[in-house]
mmCIF file of C-alpha atoms in Angstrom:
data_model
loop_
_atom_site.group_PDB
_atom_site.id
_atom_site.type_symbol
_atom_site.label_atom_id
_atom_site.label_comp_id
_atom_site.label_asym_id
_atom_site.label_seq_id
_atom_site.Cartn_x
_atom_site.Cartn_y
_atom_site.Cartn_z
ATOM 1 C CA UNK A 1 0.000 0.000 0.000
ATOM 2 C CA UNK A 2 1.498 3.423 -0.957
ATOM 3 C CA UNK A 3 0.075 6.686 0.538
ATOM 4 C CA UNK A 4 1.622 10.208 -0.114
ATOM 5 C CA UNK A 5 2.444 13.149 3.075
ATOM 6 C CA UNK A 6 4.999 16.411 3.211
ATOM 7 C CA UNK A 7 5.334 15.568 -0.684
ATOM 8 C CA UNK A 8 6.709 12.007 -0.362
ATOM 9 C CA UNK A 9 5.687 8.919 -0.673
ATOM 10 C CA UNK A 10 5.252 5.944 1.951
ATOM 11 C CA UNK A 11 5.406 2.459 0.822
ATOM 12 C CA UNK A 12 4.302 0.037 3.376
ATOM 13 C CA UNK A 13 5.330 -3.584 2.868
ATOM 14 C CA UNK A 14 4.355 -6.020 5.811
ATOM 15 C CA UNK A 15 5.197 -4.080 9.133
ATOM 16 C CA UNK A 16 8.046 -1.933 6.536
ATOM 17 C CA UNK A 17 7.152 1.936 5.821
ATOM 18 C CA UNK A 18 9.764 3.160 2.953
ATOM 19 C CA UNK A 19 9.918 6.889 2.440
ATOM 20 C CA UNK A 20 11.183 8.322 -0.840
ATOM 21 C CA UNK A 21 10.708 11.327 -2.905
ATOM 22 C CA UNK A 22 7.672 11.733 -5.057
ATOM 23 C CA UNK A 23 8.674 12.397 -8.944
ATOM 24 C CA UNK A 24 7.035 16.188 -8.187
ATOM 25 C CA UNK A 25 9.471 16.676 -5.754
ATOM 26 C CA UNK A 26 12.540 15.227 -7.663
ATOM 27 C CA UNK A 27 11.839 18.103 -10.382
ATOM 28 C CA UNK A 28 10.861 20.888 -7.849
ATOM 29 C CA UNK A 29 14.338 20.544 -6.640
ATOM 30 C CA UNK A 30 16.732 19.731 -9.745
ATOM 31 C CA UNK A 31 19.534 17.115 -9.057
ATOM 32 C CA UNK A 32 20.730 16.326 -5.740
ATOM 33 C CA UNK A 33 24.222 17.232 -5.035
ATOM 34 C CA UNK A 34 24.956 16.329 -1.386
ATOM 35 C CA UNK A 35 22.743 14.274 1.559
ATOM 36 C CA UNK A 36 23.008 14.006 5.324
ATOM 37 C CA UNK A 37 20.773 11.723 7.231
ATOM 38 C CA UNK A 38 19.257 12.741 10.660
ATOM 39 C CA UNK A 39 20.456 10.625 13.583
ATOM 40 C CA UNK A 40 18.881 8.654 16.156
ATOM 41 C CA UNK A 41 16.848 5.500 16.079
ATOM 42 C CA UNK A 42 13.413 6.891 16.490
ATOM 43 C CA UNK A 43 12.066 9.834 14.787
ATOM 44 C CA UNK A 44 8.750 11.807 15.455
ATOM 45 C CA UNK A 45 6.518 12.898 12.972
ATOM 46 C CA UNK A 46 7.456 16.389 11.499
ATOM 47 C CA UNK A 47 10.965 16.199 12.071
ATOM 48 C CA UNK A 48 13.955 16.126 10.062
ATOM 49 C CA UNK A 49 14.845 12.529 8.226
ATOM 50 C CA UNK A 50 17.210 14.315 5.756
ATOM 51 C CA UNK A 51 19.327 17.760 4.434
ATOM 52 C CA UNK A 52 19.895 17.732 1.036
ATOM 53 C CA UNK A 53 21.549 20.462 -1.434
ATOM 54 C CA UNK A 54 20.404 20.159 -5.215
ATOM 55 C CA UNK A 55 20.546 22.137 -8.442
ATOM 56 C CA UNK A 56 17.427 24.604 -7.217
ATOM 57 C CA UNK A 57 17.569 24.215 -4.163
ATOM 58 C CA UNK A 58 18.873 23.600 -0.439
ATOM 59 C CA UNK A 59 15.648 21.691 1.552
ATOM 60 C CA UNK A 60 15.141 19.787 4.434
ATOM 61 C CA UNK A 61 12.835 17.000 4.285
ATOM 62 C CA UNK A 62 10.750 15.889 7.242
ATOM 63 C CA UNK A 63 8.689 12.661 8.032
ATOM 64 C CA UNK A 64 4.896 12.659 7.916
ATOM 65 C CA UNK A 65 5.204 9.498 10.499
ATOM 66 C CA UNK A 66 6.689 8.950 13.879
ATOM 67 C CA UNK A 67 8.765 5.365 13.731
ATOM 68 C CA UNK A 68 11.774 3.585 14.407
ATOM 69 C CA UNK A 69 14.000 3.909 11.933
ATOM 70 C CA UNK A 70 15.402 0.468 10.621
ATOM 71 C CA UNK A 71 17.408 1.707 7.440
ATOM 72 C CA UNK A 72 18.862 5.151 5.915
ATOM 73 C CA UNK A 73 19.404 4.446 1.979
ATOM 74 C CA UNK A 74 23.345 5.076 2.996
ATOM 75 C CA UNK A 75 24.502 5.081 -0.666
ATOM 76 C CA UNK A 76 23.152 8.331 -1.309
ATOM 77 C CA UNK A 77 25.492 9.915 0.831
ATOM 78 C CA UNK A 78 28.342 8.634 -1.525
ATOM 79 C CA UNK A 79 25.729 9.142 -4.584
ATOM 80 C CA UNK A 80 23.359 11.505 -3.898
ATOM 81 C CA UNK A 81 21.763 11.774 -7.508
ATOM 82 C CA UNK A 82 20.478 8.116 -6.352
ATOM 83 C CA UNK A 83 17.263 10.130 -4.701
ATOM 84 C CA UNK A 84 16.557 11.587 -8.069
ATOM 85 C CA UNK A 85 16.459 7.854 -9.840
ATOM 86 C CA UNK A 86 12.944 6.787 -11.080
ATOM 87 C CA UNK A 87 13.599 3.085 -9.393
ATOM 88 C CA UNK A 88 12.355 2.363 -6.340
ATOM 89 C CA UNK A 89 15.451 0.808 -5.197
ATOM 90 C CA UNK A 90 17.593 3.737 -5.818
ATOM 91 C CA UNK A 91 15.275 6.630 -4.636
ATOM 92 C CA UNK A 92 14.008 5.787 -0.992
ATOM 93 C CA UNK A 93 15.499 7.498 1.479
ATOM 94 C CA UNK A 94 14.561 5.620 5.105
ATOM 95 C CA UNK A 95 12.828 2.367 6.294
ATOM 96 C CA UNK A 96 10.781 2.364 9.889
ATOM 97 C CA UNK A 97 9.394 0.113 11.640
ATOM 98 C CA UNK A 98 6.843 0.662 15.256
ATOM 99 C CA UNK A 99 4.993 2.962 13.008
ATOM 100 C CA UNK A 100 1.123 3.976 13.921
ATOM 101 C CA UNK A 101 -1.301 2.334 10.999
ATOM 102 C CA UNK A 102 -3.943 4.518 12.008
ATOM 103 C CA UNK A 103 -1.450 7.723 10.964
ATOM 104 C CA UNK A 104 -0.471 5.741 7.876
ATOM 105 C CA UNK A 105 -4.097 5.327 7.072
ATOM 106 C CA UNK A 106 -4.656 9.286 7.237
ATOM 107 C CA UNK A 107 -2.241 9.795 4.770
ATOM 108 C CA UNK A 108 -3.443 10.777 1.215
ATOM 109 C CA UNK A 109 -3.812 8.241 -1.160
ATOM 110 C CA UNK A 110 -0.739 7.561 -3.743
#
């Protein structure tokens, strides 16, 4: 099930929530130049998950779900035009776990 918030998309797969950049955003903010992941296991909703510098702009990009994060897509850092890929595989930029399905379920439809 995929459902859209703060202009990204939210992939759950069993009890995995992937966040990655909708293809809006990717153009809004040109190719991506440098990354830097948040720290800390758990994140709250509304808060930072990643910096990023790119052709148009500088933006900080914040989670529209409060989880445990299980995975940061670490091979943007060394190749951070990876977020701007059309695959799935290439784009996301965090996996959480111990995330509310009733705040999932508000989300907007993908």
């Amino acid at each position: 099930m995929k459902k859209r918030g703060n202009f990204l998309f939210i992939e759950k797969q069993d009890d995995v929530y992937t966040i990655s950049l909708t293809p809006e955003l990717q153009d809004d903010i040109g190719t991506v130049g440098f990354v830097e992941f948040s720290t800390g296991d758990t994140i709250q909703a509304e808060e930072p998950i990643l910096n990023l510098e790119a052709s148009k702009t500088v933006l900080e990009i914040n989670t529209p779900l409060t989880g445990k994060v299980v995975e940061r897509n670490e091979a943007a850092v060394k190749e951070p035009s990876l977020l701007n890929s059309a695959k799935r595989e290439e784009n996301w930029i965090v996996k959480l776990t111990d995330v509310d399905e009733a705040a999932f379920n508000k989300l907007e439809e993908a």
